[in-house]
Each structure stands twice: as C-alpha cells, then as structure tokens.
Tab-separated table of C-alpha atoms and ligand atoms in Angstrom:
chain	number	residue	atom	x	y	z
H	1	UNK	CA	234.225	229.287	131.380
H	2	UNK	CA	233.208	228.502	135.158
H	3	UNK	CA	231.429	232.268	135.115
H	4	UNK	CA	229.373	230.522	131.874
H	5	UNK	CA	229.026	227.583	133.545
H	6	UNK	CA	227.248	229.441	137.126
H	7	UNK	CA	225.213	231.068	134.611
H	8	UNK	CA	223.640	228.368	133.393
H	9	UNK	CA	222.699	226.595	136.349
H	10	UNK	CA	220.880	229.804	136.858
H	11	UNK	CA	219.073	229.419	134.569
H	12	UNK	CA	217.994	226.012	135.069
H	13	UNK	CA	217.235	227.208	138.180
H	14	UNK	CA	215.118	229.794	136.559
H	15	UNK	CA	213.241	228.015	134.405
H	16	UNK	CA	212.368	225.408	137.341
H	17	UNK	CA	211.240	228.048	139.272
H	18	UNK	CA	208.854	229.699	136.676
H	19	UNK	CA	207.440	226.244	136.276
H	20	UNK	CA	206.687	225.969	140.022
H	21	UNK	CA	204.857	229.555	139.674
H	22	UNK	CA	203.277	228.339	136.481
H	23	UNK	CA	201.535	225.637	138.142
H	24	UNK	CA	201.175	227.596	141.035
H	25	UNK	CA	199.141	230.108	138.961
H	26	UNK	CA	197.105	227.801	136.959
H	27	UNK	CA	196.086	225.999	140.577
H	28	UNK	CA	195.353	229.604	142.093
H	29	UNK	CA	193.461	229.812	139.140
H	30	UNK	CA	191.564	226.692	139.498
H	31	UNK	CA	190.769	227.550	143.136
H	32	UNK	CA	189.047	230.891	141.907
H	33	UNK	CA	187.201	230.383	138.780
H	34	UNK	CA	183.640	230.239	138.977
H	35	UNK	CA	182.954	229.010	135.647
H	36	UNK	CA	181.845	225.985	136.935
H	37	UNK	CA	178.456	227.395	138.774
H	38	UNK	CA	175.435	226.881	136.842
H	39	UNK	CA	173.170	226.497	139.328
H	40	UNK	CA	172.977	228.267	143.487
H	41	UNK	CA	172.892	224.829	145.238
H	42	UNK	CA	173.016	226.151	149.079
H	43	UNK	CA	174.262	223.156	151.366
H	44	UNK	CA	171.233	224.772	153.994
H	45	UNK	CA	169.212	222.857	152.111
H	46	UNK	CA	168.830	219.590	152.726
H	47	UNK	CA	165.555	218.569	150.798
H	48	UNK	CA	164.407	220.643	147.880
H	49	UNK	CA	160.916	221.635	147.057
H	50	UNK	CA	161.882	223.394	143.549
H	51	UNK	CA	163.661	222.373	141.049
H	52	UNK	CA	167.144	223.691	141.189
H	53	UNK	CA	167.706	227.570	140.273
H	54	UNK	CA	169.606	228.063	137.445
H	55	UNK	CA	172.432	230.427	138.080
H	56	UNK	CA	175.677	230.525	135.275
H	57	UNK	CA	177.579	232.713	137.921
H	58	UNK	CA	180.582	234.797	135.537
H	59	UNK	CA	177.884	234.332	132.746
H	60	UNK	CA	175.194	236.104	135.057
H	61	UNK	CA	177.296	239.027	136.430
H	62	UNK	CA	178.987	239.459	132.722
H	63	UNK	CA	175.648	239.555	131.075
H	64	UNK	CA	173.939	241.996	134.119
H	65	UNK	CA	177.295	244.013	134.509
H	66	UNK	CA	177.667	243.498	138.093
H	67	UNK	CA	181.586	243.978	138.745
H	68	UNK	CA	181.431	244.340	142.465
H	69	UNK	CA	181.447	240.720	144.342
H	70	UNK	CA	180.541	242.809	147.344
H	71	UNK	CA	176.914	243.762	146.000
H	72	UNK	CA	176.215	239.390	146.544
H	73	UNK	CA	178.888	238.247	148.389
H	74	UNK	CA	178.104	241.346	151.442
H	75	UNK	CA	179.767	242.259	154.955
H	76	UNK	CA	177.619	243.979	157.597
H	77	UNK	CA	179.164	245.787	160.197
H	78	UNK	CA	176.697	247.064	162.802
H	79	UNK	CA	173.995	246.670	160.613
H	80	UNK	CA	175.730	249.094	157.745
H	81	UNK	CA	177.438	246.978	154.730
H	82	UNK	CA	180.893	247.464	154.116
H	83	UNK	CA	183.390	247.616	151.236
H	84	UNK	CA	184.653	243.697	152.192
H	85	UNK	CA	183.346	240.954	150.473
H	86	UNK	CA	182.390	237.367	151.665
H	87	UNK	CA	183.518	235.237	149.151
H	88	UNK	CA	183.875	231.645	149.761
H	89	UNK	CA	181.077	231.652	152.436
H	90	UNK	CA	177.522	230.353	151.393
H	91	UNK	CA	174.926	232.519	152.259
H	92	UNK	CA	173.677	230.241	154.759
H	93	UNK	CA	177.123	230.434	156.824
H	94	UNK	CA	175.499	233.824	158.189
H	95	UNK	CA	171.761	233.739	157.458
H	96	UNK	CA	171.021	230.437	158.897
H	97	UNK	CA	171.022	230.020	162.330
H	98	UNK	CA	169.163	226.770	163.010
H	99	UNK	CA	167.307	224.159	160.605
H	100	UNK	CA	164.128	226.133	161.342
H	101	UNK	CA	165.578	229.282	160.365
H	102	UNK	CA	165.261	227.879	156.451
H	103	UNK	CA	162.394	230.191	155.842
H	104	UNK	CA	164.322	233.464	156.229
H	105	UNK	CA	167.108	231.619	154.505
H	106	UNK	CA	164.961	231.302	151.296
H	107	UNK	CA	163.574	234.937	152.137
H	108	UNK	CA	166.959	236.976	151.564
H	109	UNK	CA	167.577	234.634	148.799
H	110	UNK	CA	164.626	236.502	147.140
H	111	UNK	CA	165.477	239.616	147.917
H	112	UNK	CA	168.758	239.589	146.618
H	113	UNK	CA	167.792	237.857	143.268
H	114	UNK	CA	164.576	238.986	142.950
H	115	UNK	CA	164.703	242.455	144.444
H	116	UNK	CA	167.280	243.650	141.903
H	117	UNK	CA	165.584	241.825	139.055
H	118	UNK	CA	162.494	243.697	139.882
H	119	UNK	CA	164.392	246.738	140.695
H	120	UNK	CA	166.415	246.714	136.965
H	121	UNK	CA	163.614	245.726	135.367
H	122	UNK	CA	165.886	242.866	134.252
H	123	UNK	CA	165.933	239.258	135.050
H	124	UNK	CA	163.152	236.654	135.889
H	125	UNK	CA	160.565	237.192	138.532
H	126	UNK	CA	158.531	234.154	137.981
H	127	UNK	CA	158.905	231.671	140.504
H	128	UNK	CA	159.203	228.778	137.071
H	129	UNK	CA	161.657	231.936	135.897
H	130	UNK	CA	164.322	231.044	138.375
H	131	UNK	CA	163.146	227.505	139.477
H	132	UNK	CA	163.380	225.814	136.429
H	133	UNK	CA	162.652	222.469	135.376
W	201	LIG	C1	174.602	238.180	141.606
W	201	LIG	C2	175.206	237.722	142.840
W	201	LIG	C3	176.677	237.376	142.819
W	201	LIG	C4	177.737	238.162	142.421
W	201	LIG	C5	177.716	239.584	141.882
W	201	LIG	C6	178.932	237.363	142.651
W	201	LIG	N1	178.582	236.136	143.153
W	201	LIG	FE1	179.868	234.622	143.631
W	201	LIG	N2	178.271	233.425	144.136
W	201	LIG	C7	176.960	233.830	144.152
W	201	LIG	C8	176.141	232.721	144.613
W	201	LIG	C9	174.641	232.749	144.770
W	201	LIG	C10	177.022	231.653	144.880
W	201	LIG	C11	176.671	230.274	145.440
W	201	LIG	C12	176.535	229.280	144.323
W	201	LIG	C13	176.228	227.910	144.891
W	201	LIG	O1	175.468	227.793	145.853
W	201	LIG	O2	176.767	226.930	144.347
W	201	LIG	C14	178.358	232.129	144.573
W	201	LIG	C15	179.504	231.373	144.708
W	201	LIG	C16	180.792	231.866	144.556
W	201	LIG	C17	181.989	231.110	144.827
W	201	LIG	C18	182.048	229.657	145.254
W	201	LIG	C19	181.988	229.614	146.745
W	201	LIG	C20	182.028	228.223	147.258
W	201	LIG	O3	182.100	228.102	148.485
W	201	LIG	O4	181.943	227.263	146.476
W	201	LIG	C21	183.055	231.935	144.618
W	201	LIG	C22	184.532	231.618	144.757
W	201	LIG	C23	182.508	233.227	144.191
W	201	LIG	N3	181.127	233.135	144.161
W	201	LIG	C24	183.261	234.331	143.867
W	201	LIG	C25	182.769	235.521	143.371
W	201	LIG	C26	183.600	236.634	142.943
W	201	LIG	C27	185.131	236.665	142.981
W	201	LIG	C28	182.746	237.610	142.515
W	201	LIG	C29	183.089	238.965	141.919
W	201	LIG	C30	183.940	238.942	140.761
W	201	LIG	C31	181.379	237.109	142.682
W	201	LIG	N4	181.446	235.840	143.196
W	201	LIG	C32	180.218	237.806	142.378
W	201	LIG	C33	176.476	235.067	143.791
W	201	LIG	C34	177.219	236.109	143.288
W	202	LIG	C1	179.431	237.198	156.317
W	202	LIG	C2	178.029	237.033	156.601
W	202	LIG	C3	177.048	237.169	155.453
W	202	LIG	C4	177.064	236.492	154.261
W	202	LIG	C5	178.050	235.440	153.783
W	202	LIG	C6	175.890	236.926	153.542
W	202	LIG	N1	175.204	237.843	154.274
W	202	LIG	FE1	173.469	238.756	153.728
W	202	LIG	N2	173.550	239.927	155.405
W	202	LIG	C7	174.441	239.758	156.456
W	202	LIG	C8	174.122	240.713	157.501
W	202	LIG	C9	174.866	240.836	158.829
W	202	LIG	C10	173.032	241.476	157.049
W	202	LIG	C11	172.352	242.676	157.757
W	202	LIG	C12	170.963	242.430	158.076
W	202	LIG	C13	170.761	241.205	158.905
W	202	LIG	O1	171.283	241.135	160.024
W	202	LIG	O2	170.064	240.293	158.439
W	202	LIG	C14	172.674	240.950	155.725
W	202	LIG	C15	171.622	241.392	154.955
W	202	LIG	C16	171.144	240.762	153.823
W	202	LIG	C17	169.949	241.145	153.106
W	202	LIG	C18	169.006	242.257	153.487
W	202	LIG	C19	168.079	241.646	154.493
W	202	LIG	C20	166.857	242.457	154.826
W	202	LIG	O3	166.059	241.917	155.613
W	202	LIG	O4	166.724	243.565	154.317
W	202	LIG	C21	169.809	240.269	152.069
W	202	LIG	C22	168.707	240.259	151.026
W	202	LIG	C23	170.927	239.345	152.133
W	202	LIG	N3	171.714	239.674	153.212
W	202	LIG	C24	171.149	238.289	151.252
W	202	LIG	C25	172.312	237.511	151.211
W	202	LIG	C26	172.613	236.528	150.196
W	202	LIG	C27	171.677	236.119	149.076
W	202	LIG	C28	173.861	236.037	150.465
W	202	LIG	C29	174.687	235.047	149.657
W	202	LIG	C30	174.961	235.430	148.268
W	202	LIG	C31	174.327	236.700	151.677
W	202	LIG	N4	173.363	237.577	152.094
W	202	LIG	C32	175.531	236.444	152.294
W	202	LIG	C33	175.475	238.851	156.490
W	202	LIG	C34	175.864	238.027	155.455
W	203	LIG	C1	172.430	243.454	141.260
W	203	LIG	C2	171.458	242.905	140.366
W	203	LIG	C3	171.235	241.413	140.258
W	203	LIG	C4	171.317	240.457	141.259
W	203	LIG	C5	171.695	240.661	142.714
W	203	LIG	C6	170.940	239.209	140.646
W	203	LIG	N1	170.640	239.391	139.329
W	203	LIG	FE1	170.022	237.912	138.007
W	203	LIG	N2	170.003	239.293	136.520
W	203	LIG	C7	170.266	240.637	136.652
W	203	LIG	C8	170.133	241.282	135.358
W	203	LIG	C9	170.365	242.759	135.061
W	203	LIG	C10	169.755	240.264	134.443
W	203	LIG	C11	169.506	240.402	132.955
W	203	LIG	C12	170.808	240.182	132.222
W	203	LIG	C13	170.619	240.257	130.729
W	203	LIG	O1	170.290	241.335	130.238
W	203	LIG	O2	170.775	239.226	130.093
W	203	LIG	C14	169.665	239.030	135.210
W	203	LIG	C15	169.319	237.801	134.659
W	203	LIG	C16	169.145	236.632	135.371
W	203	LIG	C17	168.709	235.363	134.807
W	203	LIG	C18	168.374	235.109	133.349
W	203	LIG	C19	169.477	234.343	132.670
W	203	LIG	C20	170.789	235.066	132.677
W	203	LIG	O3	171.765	234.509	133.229
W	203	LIG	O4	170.898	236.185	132.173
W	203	LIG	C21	168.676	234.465	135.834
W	203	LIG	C22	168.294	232.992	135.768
W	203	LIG	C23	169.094	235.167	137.044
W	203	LIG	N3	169.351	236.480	136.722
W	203	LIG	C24	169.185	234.587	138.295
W	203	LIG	C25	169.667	235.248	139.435
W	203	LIG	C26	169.836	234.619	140.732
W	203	LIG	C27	169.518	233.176	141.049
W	203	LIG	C28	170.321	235.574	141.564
W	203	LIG	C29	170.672	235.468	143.033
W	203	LIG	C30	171.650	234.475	143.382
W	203	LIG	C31	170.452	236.806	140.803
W	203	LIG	N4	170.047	236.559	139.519
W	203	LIG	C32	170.890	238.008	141.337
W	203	LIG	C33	170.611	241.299	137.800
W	203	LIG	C34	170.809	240.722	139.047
W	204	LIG	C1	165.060	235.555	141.025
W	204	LIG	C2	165.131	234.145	141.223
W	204	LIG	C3	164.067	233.472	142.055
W	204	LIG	C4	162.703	233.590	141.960
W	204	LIG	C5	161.915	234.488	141.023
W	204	LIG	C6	162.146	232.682	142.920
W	204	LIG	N1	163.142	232.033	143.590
W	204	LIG	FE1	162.915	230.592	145.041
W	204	LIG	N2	164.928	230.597	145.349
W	204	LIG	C7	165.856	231.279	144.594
W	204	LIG	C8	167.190	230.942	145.071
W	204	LIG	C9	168.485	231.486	144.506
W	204	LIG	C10	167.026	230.017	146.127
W	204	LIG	C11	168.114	229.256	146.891
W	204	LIG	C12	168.262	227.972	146.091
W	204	LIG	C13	169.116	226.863	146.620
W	204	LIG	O1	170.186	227.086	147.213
W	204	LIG	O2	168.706	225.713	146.386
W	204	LIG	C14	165.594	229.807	146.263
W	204	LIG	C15	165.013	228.947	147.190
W	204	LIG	C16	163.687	228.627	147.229
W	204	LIG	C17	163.119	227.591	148.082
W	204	LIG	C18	163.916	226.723	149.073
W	204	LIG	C19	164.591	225.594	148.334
W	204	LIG	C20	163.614	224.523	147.905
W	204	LIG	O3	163.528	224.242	146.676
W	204	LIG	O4	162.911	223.952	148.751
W	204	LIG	C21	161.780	227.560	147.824
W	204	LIG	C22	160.734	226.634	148.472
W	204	LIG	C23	161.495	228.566	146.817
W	204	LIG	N3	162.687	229.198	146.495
W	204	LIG	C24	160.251	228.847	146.297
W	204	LIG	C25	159.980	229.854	145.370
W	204	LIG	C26	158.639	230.230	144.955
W	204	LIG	C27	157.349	229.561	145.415
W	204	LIG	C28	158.791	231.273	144.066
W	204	LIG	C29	157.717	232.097	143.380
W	204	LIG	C30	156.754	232.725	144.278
W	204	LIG	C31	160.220	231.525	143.940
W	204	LIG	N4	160.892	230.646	144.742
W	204	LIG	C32	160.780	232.494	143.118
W	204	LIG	C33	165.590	232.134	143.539
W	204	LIG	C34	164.342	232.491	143.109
C-alpha cells in the first residue's frame, strides 16, 4: 500500500515535470522559429529609400534549398569563413561600423542576395524584384 502510494506521487511528479519541459519546449520553440520573417528589416537603417524587401525567411531557404544557416548567417576568422554560424546577430552588428558606413552596409546586402541569385540563375535581380511595393 505505502510502496503504491510513493509511486504515485511519482508520478504526479512526473507528469508536472513533463509539463514544465512541455512549455519549456514550445517557448524554445517560439524563441527559434523564423516563420514570422517576411521581410529583412535591418535596424542599421534608420530611414528607408525602398520599399521594404520582401524576404519569407523558412519559405525562402525551403523553396532555394539552402540548409546551411552558415552560408547567410557567416563567421570570418582571419579573413577565411568558418563552419560557425551567426545567428541572432543582424548583419549590421558586424558590417556597420558608423552611420556613414550604410553604403557598404547595403553593398554586402547585394552581394549576398543578389550574388547568389545571379550566380543560380534563380531569384530576382531587379532592383523592383526585391524592393517591392
Ligand atoms: C538566405 C540567407 C539566410 C539563410 C540561409 C538563413 N537566414 Fe536567418 N536571416 C536572414 C536574414 C536576412 C535575417 C534578418 C531578417 C530581418 O532583418 O528581419 C535573418 C534572421 C534570422 C533570425 C532572427 C534574428 C533576429 O535577431 O531577429 C534567426 C533566429 C535566424 N535568421 C535563424 C536562421 C537559422 C536557424 C537558419 C538556418 C536553418 C537561417 N536563419 C538561415 C537570412 C538567412
Ligand atoms: C559575426 C559578424 C558577421 C555577421 C553577423 C555577418 N557578417 Fe558578413 N562578413 C563578416 C566578415 C568578418 C567578413 C569578411 C570580409 C570583411 O571583413 O568584410 C564578411 C564578409 C561578407 C561578404 C563578402 C564581402 C566582400 O566584400 O566580398 C558579404 C557579401 C557579407 N559578409 C554579407 C553579410 C550579410 C548579408 C550578413 C547578414 C545576413 C552578414 N554578412 C553577417 C562578418 C559578419
Ligand atoms: C545561396 C543562395 C541564395 C541567397 C544567399 C539568397 N537567395 Fe533568394 N533565392 C535563391 C533561389 C535559388 C531562389 C529561387 C527559389 C525558387 O525556385 O522558388 C530565390 C528566390 C528569392 C525570391 C523570390 C521569392 C521566393 O521567396 O522564392 C526573393 C524575394 C529572394 N530570393 C530574396 C532574397 C533576399 C532578400 C536575400 C538576402 C537576404 C536572398 N534572397 C538570398 C537563392 C538565394
Ligand atoms: C536580391 C535582392 C535585392 C536586389 C535585387 C536589390 N536589393 Fe537593395 N537591398 C536588399 C536588401 C536585403 C537590403 C537590406 C534591406 C533592409 O534591411 O531594409 C537592401 C537595401 C537597399 C537600400 C538601403 C535601404 C533603403 O531602402 O534605403 C537601398 C537604397 C537599396 N537596397 C537600393 C537598391 C537598388 C537601387 C537596387 C537595384 C539597382 C537594389 N537595391 C536591388 C536586397 C536587394
């Protein structure tokens, strides 16, 4: 009887515990998913020229098979990239070293979007392509 009785409390113990890591999960989740991105809205930025580039991030990198975060989200070491990945860091955190640095900001923008659009053969090119109203 008492050895049933431990038993259970185990397993309310269990089950409150599986709960925690349920929630746990499902906020880990919420702190990861990108679904949310449909457009690249750098905080660099302050004033915007062109309309706002459309960008459906798991959408894009599903669609263009691009399984490696590393081949966007990069790490340089001594000027060679690595395996690492900088997720969770605009681009701006490391190519934007003063408000007049904006124009080399926007360059490596497009030649990371651009370049491999032009180099696939796959993607917009088209300022309006990317831009869009
Ligand atoms: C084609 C380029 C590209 C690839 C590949 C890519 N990302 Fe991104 N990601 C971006 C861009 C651009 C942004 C910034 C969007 C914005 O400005 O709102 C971003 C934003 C994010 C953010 C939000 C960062 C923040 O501070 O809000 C997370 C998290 C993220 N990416 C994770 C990933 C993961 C994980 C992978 C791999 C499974 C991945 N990305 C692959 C381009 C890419
Ligand atoms: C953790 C810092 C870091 C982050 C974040 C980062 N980069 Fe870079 N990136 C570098 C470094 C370092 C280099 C090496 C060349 C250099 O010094 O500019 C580089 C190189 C590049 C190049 C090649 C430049 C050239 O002149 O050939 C492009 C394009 C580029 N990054 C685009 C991006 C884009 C777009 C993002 C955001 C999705 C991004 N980078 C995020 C550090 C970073
Ligand atoms: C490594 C290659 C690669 C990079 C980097 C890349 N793209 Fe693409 N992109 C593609 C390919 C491939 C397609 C065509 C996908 C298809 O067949 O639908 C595409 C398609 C698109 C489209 C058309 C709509 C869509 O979602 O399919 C847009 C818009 C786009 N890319 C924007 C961007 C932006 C903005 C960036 C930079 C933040 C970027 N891309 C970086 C490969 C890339
Ligand atoms: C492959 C996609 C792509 C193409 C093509 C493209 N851009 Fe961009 N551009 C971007 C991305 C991504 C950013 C960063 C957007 C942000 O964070 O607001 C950007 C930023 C900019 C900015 C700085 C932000 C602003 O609105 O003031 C300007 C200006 C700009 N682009 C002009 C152009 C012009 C002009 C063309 C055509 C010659 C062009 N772009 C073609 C993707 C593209």
């Amino acid at each position: 009887m008492i050895k049933h009785k431990l038993s259970y409390r185990k397993q309310k113990i269990f089950s409150g515990v599986a709960v925690f890591v349920f929630f746990l999960l499902i906020l880990a989740l919420r702190a990861f998913s990108t679904d949310y991105i449909e457009t690249v809205d750098d905080p660099a930025f302050e004033k915007r020229i062109r309309p706002a580039v459309v960008f459906y991030h798991d959408d894009h990198n599903d669609r263009a098979g691009i399984d490696d975060c590393s081949v966007c989200h990069h790490v340089y070491e001594n000027g060679i990239k690595t395996a690492d990945m900088s997720v969770g860091m605009a681009c701006s955190d490391c190519h934007m070293s003063g408000p007049a640095a904006a124009p080399d900001l926007i360059r490596v923008y497009h030649l990371q979007c651009r370049g491999c659009h032009l180099s696939e053969q796959a993607g917009p090119v088209t300022c309006g392509g990317c831009h869009k109203k």
